[in-house]
Coordinates of C-alpha atoms in Angstrom, one line a residue:
Chain N
X626 CA -3.5 -22.8 -1.9
X627 CA -3.9 -19.1 -1.3
X628 CA -4.4 -19.8 2.4
X629 CA -1.2 -21.8 2.6
X630 CA 0.7 -19.2 0.6
X631 CA -0.6 -16.5 2.9
X632 CA 0.4 -18.4 6.0
X633 CA 3.8 -19.0 4.4
X634 CA 4.3 -15.3 3.8
X635 CA 3.3 -14.4 7.3
X636 CA 5.8 -16.9 8.6
X637 CA 8.6 -15.6 6.4
X638 CA 7.9 -12.1 7.7
X639 CA 7.7 -13.1 11.3
X640 CA 11.1 -14.9 10.9
X641 CA 12.7 -11.5 10.2
X642 CA 10.7 -9.1 12.2
X643 CA 13.3 -6.4 12.4
X644 CA 14.1 -6.6 8.7
X645 CA 10.5 -6.6 7.7
X646 CA 9.7 -3.6 9.9
X647 CA 12.6 -1.6 8.4
X648 CA 11.4 -2.7 4.9
X649 CA 8.0 -1.4 5.4
X650 CA 9.1 1.9 7.0
X651 CA 9.1 3.7 3.7
X652 CA 5.5 2.7 3.0
X653 CA 4.5 3.5 6.6
X654 CA 6.0 7.0 6.3
X655 CA 4.5 7.6 2.9
X656 CA 1.0 6.4 3.8
X657 CA 1.2 8.2 7.2
X658 CA 2.0 11.5 5.6
X659 CA -0.8 11.1 3.0
X660 CA -3.3 10.3 5.7
X661 CA -2.0 13.1 8.0
X662 CA -2.0 15.7 5.3
X663 CA -5.3 14.9 3.8
X664 CA -7.0 14.6 7.3
X665 CA -5.5 17.9 8.4
X666 CA -6.2 19.5 5.1
X667 CA -9.8 18.3 5.3
X668 CA -10.1 19.7 8.9
X669 CA -8.6 23.0 7.8
X670 CA -11.0 23.3 4.8
X671 CA -13.9 22.5 7.1
X672 CA -12.7 25.1 9.5
X673 CA -12.3 27.8 6.8
X674 CA -15.8 27.0 5.5
X675 CA -17.3 27.3 9.0
X676 CA -15.4 30.5 9.6
X677 CA -16.7 32.0 6.4
X678 CA -20.2 30.9 7.4
X679 CA -19.5 32.9 10.6
X680 CA -18.8 35.9 8.4
X681 CA -22.3 35.3 7.1
X682 CA -22.5 32.9 4.2
X683 CA -25.4 34.8 2.6
X684 CA -23.4 38.0 2.8
X685 CA -22.3 40.1 -0.2
X686 CA -20.0 43.0 -0.5
X687 CA -20.2 45.7 -3.1
X688 CA -17.1 47.8 -3.6
X689 CA -16.0 50.3 -6.3
X690 CA -13.2 49.2 -8.5
X691 CA -12.5 45.7 -9.8
X692 CA -12.1 42.7 -7.6
X693 CA -8.8 42.3 -5.8
X694 CA -6.9 45.0 -7.6
X695 CA -4.5 46.8 -5.4
X696 CA -4.3 50.6 -4.9
X697 CA -3.5 52.5 -8.0
X698 CA -5.5 50.0 -10.1
X699 CA -9.0 50.5 -11.3
X700 CA -10.2 51.1 -7.8
X701 CA -8.8 54.6 -7.4
X702 CA -10.3 55.7 -10.7
X703 CA -13.8 54.3 -10.0
X704 CA -16.2 56.7 -8.4
X705 CA -17.2 55.7 -4.9
X706 CA -20.7 55.0 -3.7
X707 CA -22.9 57.3 -1.7
X708 CA -26.1 57.1 0.4
X709 CA -28.2 57.2 -2.7
X710 CA -26.6 54.0 -4.1
X711 CA -27.4 52.3 -0.8
X712 CA -31.0 53.4 -0.9
X713 CA -31.3 52.3 -4.6
X714 CA -30.0 48.8 -3.7
X715 CA -32.3 48.6 -0.7
X716 CA -35.3 49.7 -2.8
X717 CA -34.7 47.9 -6.0
X718 CA -33.1 44.6 -5.3
X719 CA -35.3 41.7 -4.4
X720 CA -34.6 39.4 -1.5
X721 CA -32.4 41.4 0.7
X722 CA -32.5 41.0 4.5
X723 CA -30.3 43.9 5.5
X724 CA -28.2 46.5 3.7
X725 CA -25.4 48.3 5.5
X726 CA -23.2 51.1 4.1
X727 CA -19.7 50.8 5.5
X728 CA -16.7 53.1 5.6
X729 CA -13.5 52.3 7.4
X730 CA -10.3 54.0 8.6
X731 CA -7.3 52.9 10.6
X732 CA -7.0 55.1 13.6
X733 CA -5.5 55.4 17.0
X734 CA -8.0 54.9 19.9
X735 CA -7.1 56.6 23.1
X736 CA -8.5 56.2 26.6
X737 CA -6.6 57.8 29.5
X738 CA -3.0 56.8 29.1
X739 CA -3.7 53.8 27.0
X740 CA -3.9 53.8 23.2
X741 CA -4.5 51.1 20.6
X742 CA -4.3 51.2 16.8
X743 CA -7.5 49.8 15.4
X744 CA -9.9 50.1 12.5
X745 CA -12.8 52.4 12.9
X746 CA -15.9 51.4 11.0
X747 CA -18.8 53.8 10.2
X748 CA -22.1 52.1 9.5
X749 CA -25.7 51.7 10.5
X750 CA -27.4 49.2 12.8
X751 CA -28.1 46.9 9.9
X752 CA -24.4 46.0 9.9
X753 CA -25.0 43.8 12.9
X754 CA -27.7 42.0 11.0
X755 CA -25.7 41.6 7.9
X756 CA -22.7 40.2 9.9
X757 CA -25.1 38.3 12.1
X758 CA -23.1 39.8 15.0
X759 CA -24.9 40.4 18.3
X760 CA -23.8 42.7 21.1
X761 CA -22.2 41.3 24.2
X762 CA -23.5 44.1 26.3
X763 CA -24.9 47.6 26.1
X764 CA -27.1 48.8 23.2
X765 CA -27.0 49.5 19.5
X766 CA -27.3 53.0 18.0
X767 CA -30.5 55.0 18.5
X768 CA -32.3 56.4 15.4
X769 CA -31.4 59.9 16.5
X770 CA -27.8 59.1 17.0
X771 CA -27.6 57.7 13.5
X772 CA -29.4 60.6 11.9
X773 CA -27.6 63.4 13.7
X774 CA -24.2 61.8 13.7
X775 CA -23.7 61.6 17.5
X776 CA -20.3 60.8 19.0
X777 CA -21.1 57.3 20.3
X778 CA -19.3 54.0 19.6
X779 CA -19.5 50.3 20.0
X780 CA -16.3 48.4 20.8
X781 CA -15.0 45.1 19.7
X782 CA -13.8 42.9 22.6
X783 CA -10.1 43.3 21.7
X784 CA -10.3 47.1 21.7
X785 CA -12.3 47.0 25.0
X786 CA -9.6 44.8 26.6
X787 CA -6.7 46.9 25.3
X788 CA -8.1 50.2 26.4
X789 CA -9.9 49.3 29.6
X790 CA -8.2 46.1 30.7
X791 CA -10.6 44.4 33.1
X792 CA -12.6 47.6 33.7
X793 CA -16.1 48.1 32.2
X794 CA -15.9 50.3 29.1
X795 CA -19.7 51.0 29.0
X796 CA -20.4 54.7 29.5
X797 CA -16.7 55.6 29.3
X798 CA -15.3 58.0 26.8
X799 CA -12.6 57.2 24.2
X800 CA -10.9 59.5 21.7
X801 CA -10.5 58.6 18.0
X802 CA -8.1 61.3 16.8
X803 CA -10.1 64.4 17.5
X804 CA -13.4 62.7 18.0
X805 CA -14.3 62.0 21.6
X806 CA -17.1 59.4 21.8
X807 CA -19.0 57.6 24.4
X808 CA -19.0 53.8 24.5
X809 CA -22.6 52.5 24.4
X810 CA -22.0 48.9 23.6
X811 CA -19.6 46.0 23.4
X812 CA -19.8 43.4 20.6
X813 CA -19.8 39.7 21.2
X814 CA -16.4 38.2 20.5
X815 CA -16.1 36.8 17.0
X816 CA -12.5 35.6 17.0
X817 CA -10.1 35.4 14.1
X818 CA -10.8 35.0 10.4
X819 CA -9.1 32.3 8.6
X820 CA -6.7 35.0 7.2
X821 CA -5.6 35.5 10.8
X822 CA -7.3 38.8 11.1
X823 CA -8.8 39.7 14.5
X824 CA -12.4 40.5 13.9
X825 CA -12.8 41.9 17.4
X826 CA -10.2 44.6 16.8
X827 CA -12.8 47.2 15.7
X828 CA -14.6 50.3 16.8
X829 CA -18.0 50.9 15.2
X830 CA -19.5 54.4 15.0
X831 CA -22.6 55.8 13.2
X832 CA -21.9 56.3 9.5
X833 CA -22.9 59.9 9.6
X834 CA -20.5 60.5 12.5
X835 CA -17.7 58.8 10.4
X836 CA -18.4 60.9 7.3
X837 CA -18.5 64.2 9.1
X838 CA -15.9 63.8 11.8
X839 CA -13.4 61.4 10.3
X840 CA -13.7 61.1 6.5
X841 CA -15.0 64.6 5.7
X842 CA -17.0 63.4 2.8
X843 CA -20.3 61.7 2.1
X844 CA -18.6 58.7 0.3
X845 CA -19.5 55.2 1.3
X846 CA -16.6 52.8 0.9
X847 CA -18.6 49.6 0.5
X848 CA -22.1 48.2 0.9
X849 CA -22.5 45.0 2.9
X850 CA -25.7 43.2 2.4
X851 CA -27.3 39.9 3.2
X852 CA -29.8 37.9 1.3
X853 CA -32.9 36.5 2.8
X854 CA -32.8 32.8 3.6
X855 CA -33.7 30.8 0.5
X856 CA -32.8 33.6 -1.9
X857 CA -29.8 32.7 -4.1
X858 CA -26.9 35.1 -3.6
X859 CA -26.1 34.6 -7.3
X860 CA -29.4 36.1 -8.3
X861 CA -28.9 39.0 -5.8
X862 CA -25.5 39.5 -7.2
X863 CA -26.8 39.7 -10.8
X864 CA -29.5 42.2 -9.8
X865 CA -27.0 44.4 -8.0
X866 CA -24.7 44.3 -11.0
X867 CA -27.5 45.3 -13.3
X868 CA -28.6 48.1 -11.1
X869 CA -25.2 49.5 -10.5
X870 CA -24.2 49.4 -14.2
X871 CA -27.4 51.4 -14.9
X872 CA -26.7 53.9 -12.1
X873 CA -23.1 54.3 -13.1
X874 CA -24.0 54.5 -16.8
X875 CA -21.6 51.8 -17.9
X876 CA -22.0 51.2 -21.6
X877 CA -22.8 47.8 -23.0
X878 CA -19.6 45.8 -23.4
X879 CA -17.6 47.9 -21.0
X880 CA -16.2 46.4 -17.8
X881 CA -17.8 47.0 -14.4
X882 CA -16.1 49.7 -12.3
X883 CA -17.3 48.0 -9.1
X884 CA -17.3 44.5 -7.8
X885 CA -19.9 42.4 -6.0
X886 CA -18.2 39.9 -3.9
X887 CA -20.0 36.9 -2.7
X888 CA -18.7 34.8 0.2
X889 CA -19.0 31.7 -2.0
X890 CA -16.2 33.2 -4.1
X891 CA -13.9 33.5 -1.0
X892 CA -14.7 30.0 0.1
X893 CA -13.8 28.7 -3.4
X894 CA -10.5 30.7 -3.4
X895 CA -9.6 29.5 0.1
X896 CA -10.5 25.8 -0.4
X897 CA -8.7 26.0 -3.7
X898 CA -5.5 27.0 -1.9
X899 CA -5.8 24.2 0.6
X900 CA -6.4 21.8 -2.3
X901 CA -3.3 22.9 -4.1
X902 CA -1.3 22.5 -0.8
X903 CA -2.8 19.0 -0.3
X904 CA -1.9 18.0 -3.8
X905 CA 1.6 19.2 -3.3
X906 CA 2.1 17.3 -0.1
X907 CA 0.4 14.3 -1.8
X908 CA 3.1 14.4 -4.4
X909 CA 5.8 14.4 -1.8
X910 CA 4.1 11.5 -0.1
X911 CA 3.9 9.7 -3.5
X912 CA 7.7 10.0 -3.8
X913 CA 8.2 8.5 -0.4
X914 CA 5.8 5.6 -1.3
X915 CA 7.9 5.0 -4.4
X916 CA 11.0 4.9 -2.2
X917 CA 9.2 2.5 0.1
X918 CA 8.3 0.3 -2.9
X919 CA 12.0 0.2 -4.0
X920 CA 12.9 -0.8 -0.4
X921 CA 10.4 -3.7 -0.6
X922 CA 11.8 -4.8 -4.0
X923 CA 15.3 -4.7 -2.6
X924 CA 14.5 -6.8 0.4
X925 CA 12.5 -9.3 -1.7
X926 CA 15.5 -9.7 -4.0
X927 CA 17.7 -10.4 -0.9
X928 CA 15.0 -12.8 0.3
X929 CA 14.9 -14.7 -3.0
X930 CA 18.7 -15.1 -3.0
X931 CA 18.6 -16.3 0.6
X932 CA 15.9 -18.8 -0.1
X933 CA 17.2 -20.0 -3.4
X934 CA 17.6 -23.5 -2.0
X935 CA 14.0 -23.5 -0.7
X936 CA 12.8 -22.4 -4.1
X937 CA 14.8 -25.2 -5.7
X938 CA 13.2 -27.8 -3.4
X939 CA 9.7 -26.4 -4.2
X940 CA 10.4 -26.5 -7.9
X941 CA 11.8 -30.0 -7.7
X942 CA 8.8 -31.5 -5.9
X943 CA 6.3 -30.0 -8.4
X944 CA 5.8 -26.3 -7.7
X945 CA 5.0 -24.5 -11.0
X946 CA 6.5 -21.1 -11.9
X947 CA 3.3 -19.5 -11.0
X948 CA 3.1 -21.1 -7.6
X949 CA 6.5 -19.6 -6.7
X950 CA 5.7 -16.3 -8.3
X951 CA 2.5 -16.2 -6.3
X952 CA 4.3 -17.1 -3.1
X953 CA 6.8 -14.2 -3.4
X954 CA 4.2 -11.8 -4.7
X955 CA 1.9 -12.5 -1.8
X956 CA 4.8 -12.0 0.6
X957 CA 5.6 -8.6 -0.9
X958 CA 1.9 -7.6 -0.9
X959 CA 1.5 -8.8 2.7
X960 CA 4.6 -6.7 3.6
X961 CA 3.3 -3.6 1.8
X962 CA -0.2 -4.0 3.2
X963 CA 1.2 -4.1 6.7
X964 CA 3.0 -0.9 5.8
X965 CA -0.3 0.5 4.6
X966 CA -2.1 -0.5 7.8
X967 CA 0.6 0.9 10.1
X968 CA 0.9 4.0 8.0
X969 CA -2.9 4.7 8.3
X970 CA -2.8 4.2 12.1
X971 CA 0.4 6.3 12.4
X972 CA -1.0 9.0 10.1
X973 CA -4.2 9.2 12.1
X974 CA -2.2 9.7 15.2
X975 CA -0.1 12.4 13.5
X976 CA -3.3 14.1 12.2
X977 CA -4.8 13.9 15.7
X978 CA -1.8 15.5 17.3
X979 CA -1.5 18.1 14.4
X980 CA -5.2 18.9 14.7
X981 CA -4.8 19.6 18.4
X982 CA -1.7 21.7 17.9
X983 CA -3.2 23.8 15.1
X984 CA -6.7 23.8 16.7
X985 CA -8.2 22.4 13.5
X986 CA -11.1 19.9 13.7
X987 CA -10.1 16.3 13.3
X988 CA -12.3 14.8 10.5
X989 CA -11.9 11.2 9.6
X990 CA -11.8 10.6 5.8
X991 CA -12.5 6.9 5.2
X992 CA -12.1 7.4 1.5
X993 CA -8.5 8.3 1.7
X994 CA -7.8 5.5 4.1
X995 CA -9.2 3.0 1.6
X996 CA -7.2 4.6 -1.3
X997 CA -4.0 4.6 0.7
X998 CA -4.4 1.0 1.6
X999 CA -5.2 -0.1 -1.9
X1000 CA -2.2 2.0 -3.1
X1001 CA 0.1 0.2 -0.7
X1002 CA -1.2 -3.1 -1.9
X1003 CA -0.6 -2.0 -5.5
X1004 CA 3.0 -1.0 -4.5
X1005 CA 3.5 -4.5 -3.2
X1006 CA 2.3 -6.0 -6.5
X1007 CA 4.4 -3.6 -8.6
X1008 CA 7.6 -3.9 -6.7
X1009 CA 7.2 -7.5 -5.7
X1010 CA 6.7 -8.7 -9.2
X1011 CA 10.3 -8.4 -10.4
X1012 CA 11.8 -10.4 -7.5
X1013 CA 9.0 -12.9 -7.6
X1014 CA 9.5 -13.5 -11.2
X1015 CA 13.2 -13.9 -10.7
X1016 CA 12.4 -16.6 -8.0
X1017 CA 10.0 -18.3 -10.3
X1018 CA 12.4 -18.4 -13.2
X1019 CA 15.2 -20.1 -11.2
X1020 CA 16.6 -23.3 -12.6
X1021 CA 15.8 -26.0 -10.0
X1022 CA 19.1 -27.7 -10.5
X1023 CA 21.1 -24.6 -9.9
X1024 CA 18.8 -23.6 -7.1
X1025 CA 19.3 -27.0 -5.3
X1026 CA 23.0 -26.7 -5.6
X1027 CA 23.0 -23.2 -4.1
X1028 CA 24.5 -23.0 -0.6
Chain Y
X1470 CA -2.9 -37.3 -14.1
X1471 CA -2.6 -39.4 -11.0
X1472 CA 0.2 -41.3 -9.3
X1473 CA -0.8 -44.7 -10.7
X1474 CA 0.5 -46.1 -14.0
X1475 CA -2.3 -45.7 -16.6
X1476 CA -3.4 -47.9 -19.3
X1477 CA -0.9 -46.5 -21.8
X1478 CA 1.9 -47.2 -19.4
X1479 CA 0.8 -50.8 -19.0
X1480 CA 0.8 -51.2 -22.8
X1481 CA 4.4 -50.5 -22.6
X1482 CA 5.2 -53.9 -21.2
X1483 CA 6.2 -52.7 -17.9
X1484 CA 8.8 -50.3 -19.3
X1485 CA 8.9 -47.1 -17.2
X1486 CA 11.8 -45.3 -18.6
X1487 CA 13.4 -45.6 -22.0
X1488 CA 16.5 -43.5 -22.9
X1489 CA 17.7 -43.8 -26.5
X1490 CA 20.8 -42.0 -27.6
X1491 CA 20.6 -39.4 -24.8
X1492 CA 23.4 -36.8 -25.3
X1493 CA 23.9 -33.8 -23.0
X1494 CA 26.5 -31.1 -23.7
X1495 CA 27.1 -27.9 -21.8
X1496 CA 28.7 -24.7 -23.2
X1497 CA 29.8 -24.0 -26.7
X1498 CA 32.9 -24.2 -29.0
X1499 CA 36.1 -25.2 -27.3
X1500 CA 34.5 -25.0 -23.9
X1501 CA 32.0 -27.7 -24.7
X1502 CA 31.6 -30.2 -22.0
X1503 CA 30.2 -33.6 -23.0
X1504 CA 28.3 -34.8 -19.9
X1505 CA 26.5 -37.6 -21.6
X1506 CA 27.7 -39.1 -24.9
X1507 CA 24.8 -41.3 -25.9
X1508 CA 23.0 -43.3 -23.3
X1509 CA 20.6 -46.1 -24.0
X1510 CA 18.8 -47.3 -20.9
X1511 CA 15.6 -49.1 -20.1
X1512 CA 14.2 -49.2 -16.6
X1513 CA 11.3 -51.5 -16.0
X1514 CA 8.5 -50.9 -13.5
X1515 CA 9.3 -52.2 -10.0
X1516 CA 13.1 -52.2 -10.7
X1517 CA 15.6 -51.0 -8.1
X1518 CA 18.6 -49.6 -10.1
X1519 CA 21.8 -48.4 -8.6
X1520 CA 24.0 -45.9 -10.5
X1521 CA 27.7 -45.8 -9.8
X1522 CA 30.7 -44.0 -11.3
X1523 CA 33.4 -41.5 -10.5
X1524 CA 32.5 -37.8 -10.2
X1525 CA 32.1 -36.1 -13.5
X1526 CA 31.1 -39.4 -15.2
X1527 CA 27.7 -38.1 -16.0
X1528 CA 25.6 -39.8 -13.4
X1529 CA 24.2 -36.6 -11.9
X1530 CA 23.3 -35.3 -15.3
X1531 CA 21.6 -38.5 -16.0
X1532 CA 19.7 -38.2 -12.8
X1533 CA 18.6 -34.6 -13.6
X1534 CA 17.3 -35.7 -16.9
X1535 CA 15.6 -38.7 -15.4
X1536 CA 14.0 -36.4 -12.9
X1537 CA 12.8 -34.1 -15.6
X1538 CA 14.8 -31.3 -14.1
X1539 CA 16.9 -31.0 -17.2
X1540 CA 16.4 -31.8 -20.9
X1541 CA 18.7 -33.8 -23.1
X1542 CA 20.6 -32.0 -25.9
X1543 CA 19.6 -34.8 -28.2
X1544 CA 18.1 -38.3 -28.0
X1545 CA 14.7 -39.4 -26.7
X1546 CA 13.5 -39.8 -23.2
X1547 CA 10.2 -41.6 -22.9
X1548 CA 8.7 -41.7 -19.4
X1549 CA 5.6 -44.0 -19.3
X1550 CA 5.4 -43.4 -23.0
X1551 CA 5.5 -39.6 -22.7
X1552 CA 8.2 -37.8 -24.7
X1553 CA 9.7 -35.7 -21.9
X1554 CA 11.9 -33.7 -24.4
X1555 CA 8.7 -32.3 -26.0
X1556 CA 7.3 -31.1 -22.7
X1557 CA 7.4 -27.4 -21.6
X1558 CA 9.0 -26.4 -18.4
X1559 CA 5.5 -26.4 -16.9
X1560 CA 4.8 -29.9 -18.3
X1561 CA 7.9 -31.2 -16.7
X1562 CA 7.0 -29.6 -13.4
X1563 CA 3.6 -31.3 -13.6
X1564 CA 5.3 -34.6 -14.3
X1565 CA 7.5 -34.1 -11.2
X1566 CA 4.5 -33.1 -9.2
X1567 CA 2.5 -36.3 -10.0
X1568 CA 4.9 -39.0 -10.8
X1569 CA 8.3 -38.4 -9.4
X1570 CA 9.8 -38.4 -5.9
X1571 CA 13.2 -37.0 -5.0
X1572 CA 15.6 -37.9 -2.1
X1573 CA 18.8 -35.9 -2.0
X1574 CA 22.1 -36.4 -0.3
X1575 CA 21.7 -33.2 1.7
X1576 CA 18.1 -34.1 2.6
X1577 CA 16.8 -30.7 1.3
X1578 CA 14.1 -30.2 3.8
X1579 CA 12.6 -26.8 4.6
X1580 CA 14.3 -26.0 7.9
X1581 CA 11.6 -23.7 9.3
X1582 CA 8.8 -26.2 8.8
X1583 CA 8.0 -29.2 10.9
X1584 CA 8.4 -32.8 9.6
X1585 CA 4.7 -33.1 9.0
X1586 CA 4.7 -29.8 7.0
X1587 CA 7.6 -30.9 4.9
X1588 CA 5.8 -34.1 4.0
X1589 CA 2.6 -32.2 3.3
X1590 CA 4.4 -29.8 0.9
X1591 CA 4.0 -31.9 -2.4
X1592 CA 0.4 -32.4 -1.5
X1593 CA -0.2 -28.7 -1.2
X1594 CA 0.9 -28.3 -4.8
X1595 CA -1.4 -31.1 -5.8
X1596 CA -4.2 -29.0 -4.4
X1597 CA -5.4 -31.5 -1.6
X1598 CA -7.6 -30.2 1.1
X1599 CA -5.9 -29.7 4.5
X1600 CA -7.6 -32.6 6.2
X1601 CA -6.8 -35.1 3.4
X1602 CA -3.3 -33.7 3.2
X1603 CA -2.6 -34.2 6.9
X1604 CA -4.0 -37.7 6.8
X1605 CA -1.7 -38.8 3.9
X1606 CA 1.3 -37.0 5.4
X1607 CA 0.8 -38.8 8.7
X1608 CA 0.5 -42.1 6.9
X1609 CA 3.8 -41.5 5.1
X1610 CA 5.5 -40.5 8.3
X1611 CA 4.2 -43.6 10.0
X1612 CA 5.6 -45.7 7.1
X1613 CA 9.1 -44.3 7.9
X1614 CA 8.5 -44.7 11.6
X1615 CA 8.6 -41.0 12.5
X1616 CA 5.0 -40.3 13.4
X1617 CA 6.0 -39.3 16.9
X1618 CA 8.4 -36.7 15.5
X1619 CA 5.9 -35.0 13.2
X1620 CA 6.1 -31.6 14.9
X1621 CA 9.9 -31.5 15.1
X1622 CA 11.8 -29.3 12.7
X1623 CA 14.7 -30.8 10.7
X1624 CA 17.1 -29.1 13.1
X1625 CA 15.7 -31.2 15.9
X1626 CA 16.2 -34.5 14.1
X1627 CA 19.2 -36.6 13.4
X1628 CA 20.6 -37.0 9.9
X1629 CA 19.0 -40.4 9.5
X1630 CA 15.7 -39.1 10.7
X1631 CA 15.9 -36.2 8.3
X1632 CA 16.5 -38.5 5.5
X1633 CA 13.5 -40.6 6.5
X1634 CA 11.4 -37.5 6.5
X1635 CA 12.7 -36.7 3.0
X1636 CA 11.7 -40.3 1.9
X1637 CA 8.3 -39.8 3.4
X1638 CA 8.0 -36.5 1.4
X1639 CA 8.9 -38.4 -1.8
X1640 CA 6.6 -41.3 -1.1
X1641 CA 3.6 -39.4 0.0
X1642 CA 2.6 -38.8 -3.7
X1643 CA 3.0 -42.5 -4.4
X1644 CA 5.5 -41.8 -7.2
X1645 CA 6.0 -43.9 -10.3
X1646 CA 9.7 -43.3 -9.9
X1647 CA 11.8 -42.5 -6.9
X1648 CA 15.1 -40.8 -7.6
X1649 CA 17.6 -41.0 -4.8
X1650 CA 20.9 -39.1 -5.2
X1651 CA 23.4 -40.5 -2.7
X1652 CA 20.8 -40.8 0.0
X1653 CA 23.3 -42.3 2.5
X1654 CA 26.2 -40.0 1.5
X1655 CA 25.9 -37.9 4.7
X1656 CA 25.0 -40.7 7.1
X1657 CA 26.8 -43.2 9.4
X1658 CA 26.6 -46.9 8.6
X1659 CA 23.8 -47.6 11.0
X1660 CA 21.5 -44.9 9.6
X1661 CA 22.6 -45.9 6.1
X1662 CA 21.4 -49.4 6.6
X1663 CA 18.1 -48.2 8.0
X1664 CA 17.6 -46.0 4.9
X1665 CA 18.4 -48.8 2.5
X1666 CA 16.1 -51.2 4.3
X1667 CA 13.3 -48.6 4.0
X1668 CA 14.0 -48.1 0.3
X1669 CA 14.1 -51.8 -0.3
X1670 CA 10.8 -52.3 1.6
X1671 CA 9.1 -49.6 -0.5
X1672 CA 10.5 -51.2 -3.7
X1673 CA 9.5 -54.8 -2.7
X1674 CA 6.2 -54.2 -0.9
X1675 CA 4.8 -51.3 -2.9
X1676 CA 6.5 -51.9 -6.2
X1677 CA 8.0 -48.4 -6.3
X1678 CA 10.7 -48.1 -9.0
X1679 CA 13.8 -46.6 -7.6
X1680 CA 17.0 -45.2 -9.2
X1681 CA 19.7 -44.5 -6.7
X1682 CA 23.1 -42.9 -7.2
X1683 CA 25.8 -44.1 -4.8
X1684 CA 29.5 -44.4 -4.3
X1685 CA 29.2 -47.2 -1.9
X1686 CA 29.2 -50.8 -3.3
X1687 CA 27.5 -52.0 -0.1
X1688 CA 24.6 -49.8 -0.8
X1689 CA 24.5 -50.7 -4.5
X1690 CA 24.1 -54.3 -3.3
X1691 CA 20.6 -53.6 -2.2
X1692 CA 19.6 -52.9 -5.8
X1693 CA 18.5 -55.4 -8.5
X1694 CA 20.8 -54.0 -11.0
X1695 CA 23.8 -51.7 -11.0
X1696 CA 25.1 -49.6 -13.9
X1697 CA 28.5 -47.9 -13.9
X1698 CA 29.1 -44.6 -15.6
X1699 CA 32.4 -43.6 -17.1
X1700 CA 33.1 -40.5 -19.2
X1701 CA 29.5 -39.9 -20.1
X1702 CA 28.8 -43.5 -21.1
X1703 CA 27.5 -46.6 -19.4
X1704 CA 30.6 -48.6 -18.9
X1705 CA 29.2 -51.7 -17.4
X1706 CA 26.0 -53.3 -16.1
X1707 CA 25.6 -55.9 -13.4
X1708 CA 22.5 -57.9 -12.4
X1709 CA 22.4 -58.4 -8.7
X1710 CA 24.5 -61.5 -7.8
X1711 CA 26.2 -61.6 -11.2
X1712 CA 29.8 -61.0 -11.8
X1713 CA 30.7 -57.7 -13.7
X1714 CA 30.6 -58.2 -17.5

């Protein structure tokens, strides 16, 4: 019985190919956009996560002030760190792989007649370990250079390209405001962060050089550190918080005047954003699925009217209400499932093209395909029921008389 | 249920259909239409009954009630001892499915389906397996002489052939009662004669009870008995060969 009904539905759909395709267009578009959005969203999330892993997933940052407060907030009031804080963290927190003090400034870098606005970062060699960032060429700082604050620098690839073009910057001299320093190394390229920031747009100099020649103070802006493999960043974070509260004499119950940021936090914030975006687009897609469902209902109603005589014949020769109901319901479900299948295929194509265009990885999500398909089936049932019931309730005498 | 008369029906002394005081009205108040004004009618098994009368005389309403497509406003309709008036819509549909065959003036075949598929249709609703269904449908088509046209759609068949397919569809369930509503109304005289000979053969050889509405006295002559409707009542009744009473 089901088999016959299914064949019947397929035949009815084939009889009106154009109409059937237009009917399912709404479902196709709805399902396609869900599939495309979720697939692209999944790809983007995966990319963000992998980018953050490239920042160093076991990395933590300690900064004075609270969290993401802007200038003028708690940050300005909070005392900054200095070398002793760095040594305390290094000495007293268990499970650290590397600890790097960092100070930054936005400066103009000049070489000959070229100049380039970049960010200058004063730190120690441990920074390269924390960021897991090898040199592309040249060498890291020598012990003496770090201790005495020599005017040497390591360039990010972007700065190297902007100042020297195709030429080799190694051994050349660049000027950072009044500080003339010799280029001793070039970092390997790291690319953009997911915030769109060019990580290679940086000049790294010894911290002491930075403090004496640029900042004019012994302050340390932030401490970057990385945990050893297998050590939980959460426990490291707690240890640092305890230590810093003690060192900064923060009374019980008072808020921290510093912030330990763990990369996991950023991952959560970012994936949270993508999730909100996906949910929003999902809502739009749901609306288009609803519209698609109404389209199916509309066409099924037309179909019932057109086939009134056929329904009359079926009822007269012994079809029960439920036989007719099933016939039209199955037809609606077959229609909407076709919409679902085409929508999935179309959505995957869209996602593939989108992933190429946005250079995001294309990650298949079988779960959402199953959900989208079941959803389109459910739409067929929901919107096919009313027309099918109307067909089933027809009076055979009137239906047979219908022209 | 099956297509054959059961023990209870046999106990009814060969009476297939018994109408007593059947009244059918449509509408309400001043607009009330009295389609049937009290019909008493007995149809015996194996009978071939012709129903005549002008339009609006109530014969179509009578056929609809006989065919369990409609229910009387009052009165009792017993079909093989079953009180049809007490049946639900579904019960009447099941009665149609198992006991009744319909032949219409306008053939009422499914235009997109082949002759064979049209004949198979009632068997699908009876839940027969495809193989069994096809065998029975072929037999029925063979009985009306159209086995060689089984894969043609109605549009590819002449009117007479279409009506023969419709008869095969009605006969395939071996009905207790075959209802034919002006089966020759749309046909030329040659085809009409073929159809009537087919119906007569089914009636005589297989003992199928037939009730046929017709406007044509020549067609009514094939029946055993003719009843005339007038203004919702049975006006006269003629046994074949007898003079009108």
